[in-house]
């Protein structure tokens, strides 16, 4: 077999994968689309005589993106449970990178495009229904009338798109690696391992900070400790923050490092299985 990377082989593998698993993917996406449509419809019905449920919609979007994306990624290599299918996959006339790229395209690109198109379509439909059938009560003051106007999700400031997408790519890359690391119950095992890892890191982070500073502290941060308060809640003695350059560097470096590490380990896992 030619070990040189070839995009033509990647397209052939992608076509083969869609031909073999297309029905399963279609059923999965149809079920997800139906669930989101049903929940969104219930939210609209519940809000026909009240404010537009923008906060609930944001939560629905986030859960649908993360839960659906990680489930899809974690089940991508479920065929490893079958020895004949495993052998068939490993004997495919393609390099390790080409086989990995198929998983990358489907879990990182195709899913998010299909989800965004689906959710945007549902959002447009439901916002149109709300604006058509909901009348603003006469007793509502002028400053609050905008709460009774449905604004399309991507035309509003209710969703922090950048942060959500960063977390999506990180969590799906972890789920993809988990599907290669565990044969049975890959999703459950990956979630448990992920939670234990996060809790352990938080615990030791607080312990190390406590050893460095002999006073009570309270750290803050999304992915890492961006700042921490020194002293008790009633009598804080000061606040320590990272320099702006450090914060910007770590905020970009950490997600990229985790993302690339997961895909590098996925590559090594596939290569290990071929050996």
mmCIF file with all atom_site columns, C-alpha atoms in Angstrom, residues 50-232:
data_model
loop_
_atom_site.group_PDB
_atom_site.id
_atom_site.type_symbol
_atom_site.label_atom_id
_atom_site.label_alt_id
_atom_site.label_comp_id
_atom_site.label_asym_id
_atom_site.label_entity_id
_atom_site.label_seq_id
_atom_site.pdbx_PDB_ins_code
_atom_site.Cartn_x
_atom_site.Cartn_y
_atom_site.Cartn_z
_atom_site.occupancy
_atom_site.B_iso_or_equiv
_atom_site.pdbx_formal_charge
_atom_site.auth_seq_id
_atom_site.auth_comp_id
_atom_site.auth_asym_id
_atom_site.auth_atom_id
_atom_site.pdbx_PDB_model_num
ATOM 1   C CA . UNK A 1 50  ? -45.415 35.534 28.633 1.00 0.00 ? 50  UNK A CA 1
ATOM 2   C CA . UNK A 1 51  ? -41.908 36.649 27.636 1.00 0.00 ? 51  UNK A CA 1
ATOM 3   C CA . UNK A 1 52  ? -39.986 34.861 24.903 1.00 0.00 ? 52  UNK A CA 1
ATOM 4   C CA . UNK A 1 53  ? -37.944 31.990 26.458 1.00 0.00 ? 53  UNK A CA 1
ATOM 5   C CA . UNK A 1 54  ? -34.537 33.199 25.239 1.00 0.00 ? 54  UNK A CA 1
ATOM 6   C CA . UNK A 1 55  ? -32.650 31.736 28.226 1.00 0.00 ? 55  UNK A CA 1
ATOM 7   C CA . UNK A 1 56  ? -34.249 28.308 27.798 1.00 0.00 ? 56  UNK A CA 1
ATOM 8   C CA . UNK A 1 57  ? -33.454 28.431 24.085 1.00 0.00 ? 57  UNK A CA 1
ATOM 9   C CA . UNK A 1 58  ? -29.784 29.104 24.813 1.00 0.00 ? 58  UNK A CA 1
ATOM 10  C CA . UNK A 1 59  ? -29.700 26.122 27.185 1.00 0.00 ? 59  UNK A CA 1
ATOM 11  C CA . UNK A 1 60  ? -31.400 23.915 24.563 1.00 0.00 ? 60  UNK A CA 1
ATOM 12  C CA . UNK A 1 61  ? -28.867 24.963 21.926 1.00 0.00 ? 61  UNK A CA 1
ATOM 13  C CA . UNK A 1 62  ? -25.905 24.290 24.226 1.00 0.00 ? 62  UNK A CA 1
ATOM 14  C CA . UNK A 1 63  ? -27.146 20.913 25.471 1.00 0.00 ? 63  UNK A CA 1
ATOM 15  C CA . UNK A 1 64  ? -28.090 19.772 21.960 1.00 0.00 ? 64  UNK A CA 1
ATOM 16  C CA . UNK A 1 65  ? -24.685 20.750 20.584 1.00 0.00 ? 65  UNK A CA 1
ATOM 17  C CA . UNK A 1 66  ? -22.632 19.183 23.375 1.00 0.00 ? 66  UNK A CA 1
ATOM 18  C CA . UNK A 1 67  ? -24.720 16.107 24.105 1.00 0.00 ? 67  UNK A CA 1
ATOM 19  C CA . UNK A 1 68  ? -25.369 15.225 20.470 1.00 0.00 ? 68  UNK A CA 1
ATOM 20  C CA . UNK A 1 69  ? -21.801 15.991 19.385 1.00 0.00 ? 69  UNK A CA 1
ATOM 21  C CA . UNK A 1 70  ? -20.138 13.989 22.149 1.00 0.00 ? 70  UNK A CA 1
ATOM 22  C CA . UNK A 1 71  ? -22.529 11.042 21.745 1.00 0.00 ? 71  UNK A CA 1
ATOM 23  C CA . UNK A 1 72  ? -21.877 10.961 18.014 1.00 0.00 ? 72  UNK A CA 1
ATOM 24  C CA . UNK A 1 73  ? -18.108 11.213 18.527 1.00 0.00 ? 73  UNK A CA 1
ATOM 25  C CA . UNK A 1 74  ? -18.074 8.572  21.275 1.00 0.00 ? 74  UNK A CA 1
ATOM 26  C CA . UNK A 1 75  ? -20.032 6.101  19.135 1.00 0.00 ? 75  UNK A CA 1
ATOM 27  C CA . UNK A 1 76  ? -18.017 6.647  15.963 1.00 0.00 ? 76  UNK A CA 1
ATOM 28  C CA . UNK A 1 77  ? -15.803 3.584  16.503 1.00 0.00 ? 77  UNK A CA 1
ATOM 29  C CA . UNK A 1 78  ? -18.486 1.402  18.039 1.00 0.00 ? 78  UNK A CA 1
ATOM 30  C CA . UNK A 1 79  ? -17.814 -1.142 15.271 1.00 0.00 ? 79  UNK A CA 1
ATOM 31  C CA . UNK A 1 80  ? -14.702 -2.159 17.215 1.00 0.00 ? 80  UNK A CA 1
ATOM 32  C CA . UNK A 1 81  ? -17.063 -4.297 19.287 1.00 0.00 ? 81  UNK A CA 1
ATOM 33  C CA . UNK A 1 82  ? -17.295 -6.593 16.246 1.00 0.00 ? 82  UNK A CA 1
ATOM 34  C CA . UNK A 1 83  ? -14.096 -8.418 15.345 1.00 0.00 ? 83  UNK A CA 1
ATOM 35  C CA . UNK A 1 84  ? -14.927 -8.800 11.593 1.00 0.00 ? 84  UNK A CA 1
ATOM 36  C CA . UNK A 1 85  ? -15.726 -5.072 11.281 1.00 0.00 ? 85  UNK A CA 1
ATOM 37  C CA . UNK A 1 86  ? -12.567 -4.202 13.209 1.00 0.00 ? 86  UNK A CA 1
ATOM 38  C CA . UNK A 1 87  ? -10.430 -6.295 10.880 1.00 0.00 ? 87  UNK A CA 1
ATOM 39  C CA . UNK A 1 88  ? -12.192 -4.815 7.855  1.00 0.00 ? 88  UNK A CA 1
ATOM 40  C CA . UNK A 1 89  ? -11.465 -1.272 9.075  1.00 0.00 ? 89  UNK A CA 1
ATOM 41  C CA . UNK A 1 90  ? -7.824  -1.963 9.929  1.00 0.00 ? 90  UNK A CA 1
ATOM 42  C CA . UNK A 1 91  ? -7.206  -3.623 6.534  1.00 0.00 ? 91  UNK A CA 1
ATOM 43  C CA . UNK A 1 92  ? -8.591  -0.694 4.553  1.00 0.00 ? 92  UNK A CA 1
ATOM 44  C CA . UNK A 1 93  ? -6.090  0.431  1.879  1.00 0.00 ? 93  UNK A CA 1
ATOM 45  C CA . UNK A 1 94  ? -5.423  3.757  3.572  1.00 0.00 ? 94  UNK A CA 1
ATOM 46  C CA . UNK A 1 95  ? -2.880  5.364  5.871  1.00 0.00 ? 95  UNK A CA 1
ATOM 47  C CA . UNK A 1 96  ? -3.533  5.984  9.566  1.00 0.00 ? 96  UNK A CA 1
ATOM 48  C CA . UNK A 1 97  ? -3.873  9.706  8.887  1.00 0.00 ? 97  UNK A CA 1
ATOM 49  C CA . UNK A 1 98  ? -6.488  9.112  6.206  1.00 0.00 ? 98  UNK A CA 1
ATOM 50  C CA . UNK A 1 99  ? -8.553  6.893  8.504  1.00 0.00 ? 99  UNK A CA 1
ATOM 51  C CA . UNK A 1 100 ? -8.313  9.491  11.272 1.00 0.00 ? 100 UNK A CA 1
ATOM 52  C CA . UNK A 1 101 ? -9.313  12.270 8.893  1.00 0.00 ? 101 UNK A CA 1
ATOM 53  C CA . UNK A 1 102 ? -12.628 10.523 8.195  1.00 0.00 ? 102 UNK A CA 1
ATOM 54  C CA . UNK A 1 103 ? -13.484 10.679 11.888 1.00 0.00 ? 103 UNK A CA 1
ATOM 55  C CA . UNK A 1 104 ? -12.352 14.297 12.031 1.00 0.00 ? 104 UNK A CA 1
ATOM 56  C CA . UNK A 1 105 ? -14.499 15.350 9.056  1.00 0.00 ? 105 UNK A CA 1
ATOM 57  C CA . UNK A 1 106 ? -17.649 13.631 10.320 1.00 0.00 ? 106 UNK A CA 1
ATOM 58  C CA . UNK A 1 107 ? -17.396 14.505 14.032 1.00 0.00 ? 107 UNK A CA 1
ATOM 59  C CA . UNK A 1 108 ? -15.835 17.963 13.818 1.00 0.00 ? 108 UNK A CA 1
ATOM 60  C CA . UNK A 1 109 ? -17.212 19.413 10.585 1.00 0.00 ? 109 UNK A CA 1
ATOM 61  C CA . UNK A 1 110 ? -20.254 17.533 9.287  1.00 0.00 ? 110 UNK A CA 1
ATOM 62  C CA . UNK A 1 111 ? -22.041 17.225 12.642 1.00 0.00 ? 111 UNK A CA 1
ATOM 63  C CA . UNK A 1 112 ? -21.692 20.877 13.602 1.00 0.00 ? 112 UNK A CA 1
ATOM 64  C CA . UNK A 1 113 ? -22.796 22.064 10.146 1.00 0.00 ? 113 UNK A CA 1
ATOM 65  C CA . UNK A 1 114 ? -25.879 19.805 10.198 1.00 0.00 ? 114 UNK A CA 1
ATOM 66  C CA . UNK A 1 115 ? -26.692 20.812 13.783 1.00 0.00 ? 115 UNK A CA 1
ATOM 67  C CA . UNK A 1 116 ? -26.357 24.546 13.111 1.00 0.00 ? 116 UNK A CA 1
ATOM 68  C CA . UNK A 1 117 ? -28.512 24.324 9.985  1.00 0.00 ? 117 UNK A CA 1
ATOM 69  C CA . UNK A 1 118 ? -31.119 22.250 11.826 1.00 0.00 ? 118 UNK A CA 1
ATOM 70  C CA . UNK A 1 119 ? -31.245 24.441 14.922 1.00 0.00 ? 119 UNK A CA 1
ATOM 71  C CA . UNK A 1 120 ? -31.252 27.661 12.887 1.00 0.00 ? 120 UNK A CA 1
ATOM 72  C CA . UNK A 1 121 ? -34.204 26.354 10.844 1.00 0.00 ? 121 UNK A CA 1
ATOM 73  C CA . UNK A 1 122 ? -36.126 25.387 13.994 1.00 0.00 ? 122 UNK A CA 1
ATOM 74  C CA . UNK A 1 123 ? -35.247 28.719 15.612 1.00 0.00 ? 123 UNK A CA 1
ATOM 75  C CA . UNK A 1 124 ? -36.488 30.696 12.600 1.00 0.00 ? 124 UNK A CA 1
ATOM 76  C CA . UNK A 1 125 ? -39.726 28.695 12.486 1.00 0.00 ? 125 UNK A CA 1
ATOM 77  C CA . UNK A 1 126 ? -40.442 29.024 16.207 1.00 0.00 ? 126 UNK A CA 1
ATOM 78  C CA . UNK A 1 127 ? -39.540 32.717 16.372 1.00 0.00 ? 127 UNK A CA 1
ATOM 79  C CA . UNK A 1 128 ? -41.892 33.358 13.467 1.00 0.00 ? 128 UNK A CA 1
ATOM 80  C CA . UNK A 1 129 ? -44.725 31.513 15.242 1.00 0.00 ? 129 UNK A CA 1
ATOM 81  C CA . UNK A 1 130 ? -44.102 33.410 18.481 1.00 0.00 ? 130 UNK A CA 1
ATOM 82  C CA . UNK A 1 131 ? -44.056 36.823 16.798 1.00 0.00 ? 131 UNK A CA 1
ATOM 83  C CA . UNK A 1 132 ? -47.179 35.941 14.838 1.00 0.00 ? 132 UNK A CA 1
ATOM 84  C CA . UNK A 1 133 ? -49.372 34.684 17.677 1.00 0.00 ? 133 UNK A CA 1
ATOM 85  C CA . UNK A 1 134 ? -48.127 36.441 20.811 1.00 0.00 ? 134 UNK A CA 1
ATOM 86  C CA . UNK A 1 135 ? -49.609 39.842 21.507 1.00 0.00 ? 135 UNK A CA 1
ATOM 87  C CA . UNK A 1 136 ? -47.933 42.155 23.986 1.00 0.00 ? 136 UNK A CA 1
ATOM 88  C CA . UNK A 1 137 ? -50.150 42.745 27.046 1.00 0.00 ? 137 UNK A CA 1
ATOM 89  C CA . UNK A 1 138 ? -51.361 46.365 27.265 1.00 0.00 ? 138 UNK A CA 1
ATOM 90  C CA . UNK A 1 139 ? -50.102 46.784 30.816 1.00 0.00 ? 139 UNK A CA 1
ATOM 91  C CA . UNK A 1 140 ? -46.458 46.113 29.799 1.00 0.00 ? 140 UNK A CA 1
ATOM 92  C CA . UNK A 1 141 ? -44.347 49.267 29.956 1.00 0.00 ? 141 UNK A CA 1
ATOM 93  C CA . UNK A 1 142 ? -42.470 50.423 26.852 1.00 0.00 ? 142 UNK A CA 1
ATOM 94  C CA . UNK A 1 143 ? -39.024 49.500 28.246 1.00 0.00 ? 143 UNK A CA 1
ATOM 95  C CA . UNK A 1 144 ? -40.031 45.820 28.613 1.00 0.00 ? 144 UNK A CA 1
ATOM 96  C CA . UNK A 1 145 ? -41.834 45.295 25.299 1.00 0.00 ? 145 UNK A CA 1
ATOM 97  C CA . UNK A 1 146 ? -38.690 43.980 23.611 1.00 0.00 ? 146 UNK A CA 1
ATOM 98  C CA . UNK A 1 147 ? -38.904 40.883 25.853 1.00 0.00 ? 147 UNK A CA 1
ATOM 99  C CA . UNK A 1 148 ? -42.062 39.948 23.906 1.00 0.00 ? 148 UNK A CA 1
ATOM 100 C CA . UNK A 1 149 ? -40.272 40.073 20.568 1.00 0.00 ? 149 UNK A CA 1
ATOM 101 C CA . UNK A 1 150 ? -38.511 36.897 19.401 1.00 0.00 ? 150 UNK A CA 1
ATOM 102 C CA . UNK A 1 151 ? -35.060 37.601 17.983 1.00 0.00 ? 151 UNK A CA 1
ATOM 103 C CA . UNK A 1 152 ? -33.290 34.906 15.993 1.00 0.00 ? 152 UNK A CA 1
ATOM 104 C CA . UNK A 1 153 ? -30.582 33.177 17.996 1.00 0.00 ? 153 UNK A CA 1
ATOM 105 C CA . UNK A 1 154 ? -27.632 34.348 15.890 1.00 0.00 ? 154 UNK A CA 1
ATOM 106 C CA . UNK A 1 155 ? -28.985 37.896 15.708 1.00 0.00 ? 155 UNK A CA 1
ATOM 107 C CA . UNK A 1 156 ? -29.002 38.266 19.481 1.00 0.00 ? 156 UNK A CA 1
ATOM 108 C CA . UNK A 1 157 ? -26.373 38.522 22.179 1.00 0.00 ? 157 UNK A CA 1
ATOM 109 C CA . UNK A 1 158 ? -27.780 35.666 24.239 1.00 0.00 ? 158 UNK A CA 1
ATOM 110 C CA . UNK A 1 159 ? -25.200 33.099 23.123 1.00 0.00 ? 159 UNK A CA 1
ATOM 111 C CA . UNK A 1 160 ? -21.448 33.363 23.547 1.00 0.00 ? 160 UNK A CA 1
ATOM 112 C CA . UNK A 1 161 ? -20.758 31.577 20.265 1.00 0.00 ? 161 UNK A CA 1
ATOM 113 C CA . UNK A 1 162 ? -16.962 31.591 20.514 1.00 0.00 ? 162 UNK A CA 1
ATOM 114 C CA . UNK A 1 163 ? -16.816 30.006 23.971 1.00 0.00 ? 163 UNK A CA 1
ATOM 115 C CA . UNK A 1 164 ? -19.486 27.428 23.094 1.00 0.00 ? 164 UNK A CA 1
ATOM 116 C CA . UNK A 1 165 ? -17.690 26.387 19.901 1.00 0.00 ? 165 UNK A CA 1
ATOM 117 C CA . UNK A 1 166 ? -14.336 26.126 21.700 1.00 0.00 ? 166 UNK A CA 1
ATOM 118 C CA . UNK A 1 167 ? -15.896 23.852 24.326 1.00 0.00 ? 167 UNK A CA 1
ATOM 119 C CA . UNK A 1 168 ? -17.657 21.837 21.598 1.00 0.00 ? 168 UNK A CA 1
ATOM 120 C CA . UNK A 1 169 ? -14.409 21.067 19.761 1.00 0.00 ? 169 UNK A CA 1
ATOM 121 C CA . UNK A 1 170 ? -12.609 20.166 22.994 1.00 0.00 ? 170 UNK A CA 1
ATOM 122 C CA . UNK A 1 171 ? -15.349 17.879 24.357 1.00 0.00 ? 171 UNK A CA 1
ATOM 123 C CA . UNK A 1 172 ? -15.911 16.099 21.026 1.00 0.00 ? 172 UNK A CA 1
ATOM 124 C CA . UNK A 1 173 ? -12.178 15.523 20.590 1.00 0.00 ? 173 UNK A CA 1
ATOM 125 C CA . UNK A 1 174 ? -12.096 13.962 24.071 1.00 0.00 ? 174 UNK A CA 1
ATOM 126 C CA . UNK A 1 175 ? -15.162 11.823 23.238 1.00 0.00 ? 175 UNK A CA 1
ATOM 127 C CA . UNK A 1 176 ? -13.538 10.741 19.948 1.00 0.00 ? 176 UNK A CA 1
ATOM 128 C CA . UNK A 1 177 ? -10.400 9.668  21.805 1.00 0.00 ? 177 UNK A CA 1
ATOM 129 C CA . UNK A 1 178 ? -12.580 7.826  24.326 1.00 0.00 ? 178 UNK A CA 1
ATOM 130 C CA . UNK A 1 179 ? -14.256 5.855  21.531 1.00 0.00 ? 179 UNK A CA 1
ATOM 131 C CA . UNK A 1 180 ? -10.811 4.561  20.529 1.00 0.00 ? 180 UNK A CA 1
ATOM 132 C CA . UNK A 1 181 ? -9.666  3.937  24.098 1.00 0.00 ? 181 UNK A CA 1
ATOM 133 C CA . UNK A 1 182 ? -12.708 1.979  25.325 1.00 0.00 ? 182 UNK A CA 1
ATOM 134 C CA . UNK A 1 183 ? -14.559 -0.731 23.416 1.00 0.00 ? 183 UNK A CA 1
ATOM 135 C CA . UNK A 1 184 ? -17.625 -1.079 25.640 1.00 0.00 ? 184 UNK A CA 1
ATOM 136 C CA . UNK A 1 185 ? -19.565 1.827  27.199 1.00 0.00 ? 185 UNK A CA 1
ATOM 137 C CA . UNK A 1 186 ? -17.070 4.316  25.719 1.00 0.00 ? 186 UNK A CA 1
ATOM 138 C CA . UNK A 1 187 ? -19.262 7.358  26.360 1.00 0.00 ? 187 UNK A CA 1
ATOM 139 C CA . UNK A 1 188 ? -19.969 6.556  30.015 1.00 0.00 ? 188 UNK A CA 1
ATOM 140 C CA . UNK A 1 189 ? -16.335 5.700  30.766 1.00 0.00 ? 189 UNK A CA 1
ATOM 141 C CA . UNK A 1 190 ? -15.070 8.819  29.005 1.00 0.00 ? 190 UNK A CA 1
ATOM 142 C CA . UNK A 1 191 ? -17.506 11.074 30.904 1.00 0.00 ? 191 UNK A CA 1
ATOM 143 C CA . UNK A 1 192 ? -16.562 9.513  34.253 1.00 0.00 ? 192 UNK A CA 1
ATOM 144 C CA . UNK A 1 193 ? -12.833 9.830  33.502 1.00 0.00 ? 193 UNK A CA 1
ATOM 145 C CA . UNK A 1 194 ? -13.309 13.426 32.327 1.00 0.00 ? 194 UNK A CA 1
ATOM 146 C CA . UNK A 1 195 ? -15.208 14.400 35.506 1.00 0.00 ? 195 UNK A CA 1
ATOM 147 C CA . UNK A 1 196 ? -12.626 12.708 37.754 1.00 0.00 ? 196 UNK A CA 1
ATOM 148 C CA . UNK A 1 197 ? -9.804  14.482 35.916 1.00 0.00 ? 197 UNK A CA 1
ATOM 149 C CA . UNK A 1 198 ? -11.450 17.906 36.209 1.00 0.00 ? 198 UNK A CA 1
ATOM 150 C CA . UNK A 1 199 ? -12.278 17.404 39.906 1.00 0.00 ? 199 UNK A CA 1
ATOM 151 C CA . UNK A 1 200 ? -8.725  16.206 40.617 1.00 0.00 ? 200 UNK A CA 1
ATOM 152 C CA . UNK A 1 201 ? -7.184  19.197 38.828 1.00 0.00 ? 201 UNK A CA 1
ATOM 153 C CA . UNK A 1 202 ? -9.431  21.628 40.720 1.00 0.00 ? 202 UNK A CA 1
ATOM 154 C CA . UNK A 1 203 ? -8.596  19.914 44.035 1.00 0.00 ? 203 UNK A CA 1
ATOM 155 C CA . UNK A 1 204 ? -4.812  19.982 43.534 1.00 0.00 ? 204 UNK A CA 1
ATOM 156 C CA . UNK A 1 205 ? -4.954  23.498 42.085 1.00 0.00 ? 205 UNK A CA 1
ATOM 157 C CA . UNK A 1 206 ? -6.632  24.738 45.265 1.00 0.00 ? 206 UNK A CA 1
ATOM 158 C CA . UNK A 1 207 ? -4.251  22.719 47.442 1.00 0.00 ? 207 UNK A CA 1
ATOM 159 C CA . UNK A 1 208 ? -1.147  24.140 45.723 1.00 0.00 ? 208 UNK A CA 1
ATOM 160 C CA . UNK A 1 209 ? -2.498  27.687 45.969 1.00 0.00 ? 209 UNK A CA 1
ATOM 161 C CA . UNK A 1 210 ? -3.236  27.038 49.651 1.00 0.00 ? 210 UNK A CA 1
ATOM 162 C CA . UNK A 1 211 ? 0.356   25.904 50.258 1.00 0.00 ? 211 UNK A CA 1
ATOM 163 C CA . UNK A 1 212 ? 1.708   28.976 48.493 1.00 0.00 ? 212 UNK A CA 1
ATOM 164 C CA . UNK A 1 213 ? -0.484  31.449 50.396 1.00 0.00 ? 213 UNK A CA 1
ATOM 165 C CA . UNK A 1 214 ? -1.135  30.853 54.123 1.00 0.00 ? 214 UNK A CA 1
ATOM 166 C CA . UNK A 1 215 ? -4.400  32.842 54.084 1.00 0.00 ? 215 UNK A CA 1
ATOM 167 C CA . UNK A 1 216 ? -7.885  31.721 52.934 1.00 0.00 ? 216 UNK A CA 1
ATOM 168 C CA . UNK A 1 217 ? -8.221  32.084 49.147 1.00 0.00 ? 217 UNK A CA 1
ATOM 169 C CA . UNK A 1 218 ? -10.996 31.810 46.555 1.00 0.00 ? 218 UNK A CA 1
ATOM 170 C CA . UNK A 1 219 ? -9.821  31.138 42.949 1.00 0.00 ? 219 UNK A CA 1
ATOM 171 C CA . UNK A 1 220 ? -11.857 32.143 39.885 1.00 0.00 ? 220 UNK A CA 1
ATOM 172 C CA . UNK A 1 221 ? -11.573 31.180 36.227 1.00 0.00 ? 221 UNK A CA 1
ATOM 173 C CA . UNK A 1 222 ? -13.161 29.295 33.310 1.00 0.00 ? 222 UNK A CA 1
ATOM 174 C CA . UNK A 1 223 ? -10.389 26.940 32.146 1.00 0.00 ? 223 UNK A CA 1
ATOM 175 C CA . UNK A 1 224 ? -7.683  27.959 34.616 1.00 0.00 ? 224 UNK A CA 1
ATOM 176 C CA . UNK A 1 225 ? -7.142  30.240 37.619 1.00 0.00 ? 225 UNK A CA 1
ATOM 177 C CA . UNK A 1 226 ? -7.469  33.739 36.160 1.00 0.00 ? 226 UNK A CA 1
ATOM 178 C CA . UNK A 1 227 ? -7.675  35.493 39.521 1.00 0.00 ? 227 UNK A CA 1
ATOM 179 C CA . UNK A 1 228 ? -8.084  34.682 43.197 1.00 0.00 ? 228 UNK A CA 1
ATOM 180 C CA . UNK A 1 229 ? -9.244  36.582 46.246 1.00 0.00 ? 229 UNK A CA 1
ATOM 181 C CA . UNK A 1 230 ? -7.122  36.544 49.402 1.00 0.00 ? 230 UNK A CA 1
ATOM 182 C CA . UNK A 1 231 ? -8.830  36.534 52.777 1.00 0.00 ? 231 UNK A CA 1
ATOM 183 C CA . UNK A 1 232 ? -12.314 35.660 53.972 1.00 0.00 ? 232 UNK A CA 1
#
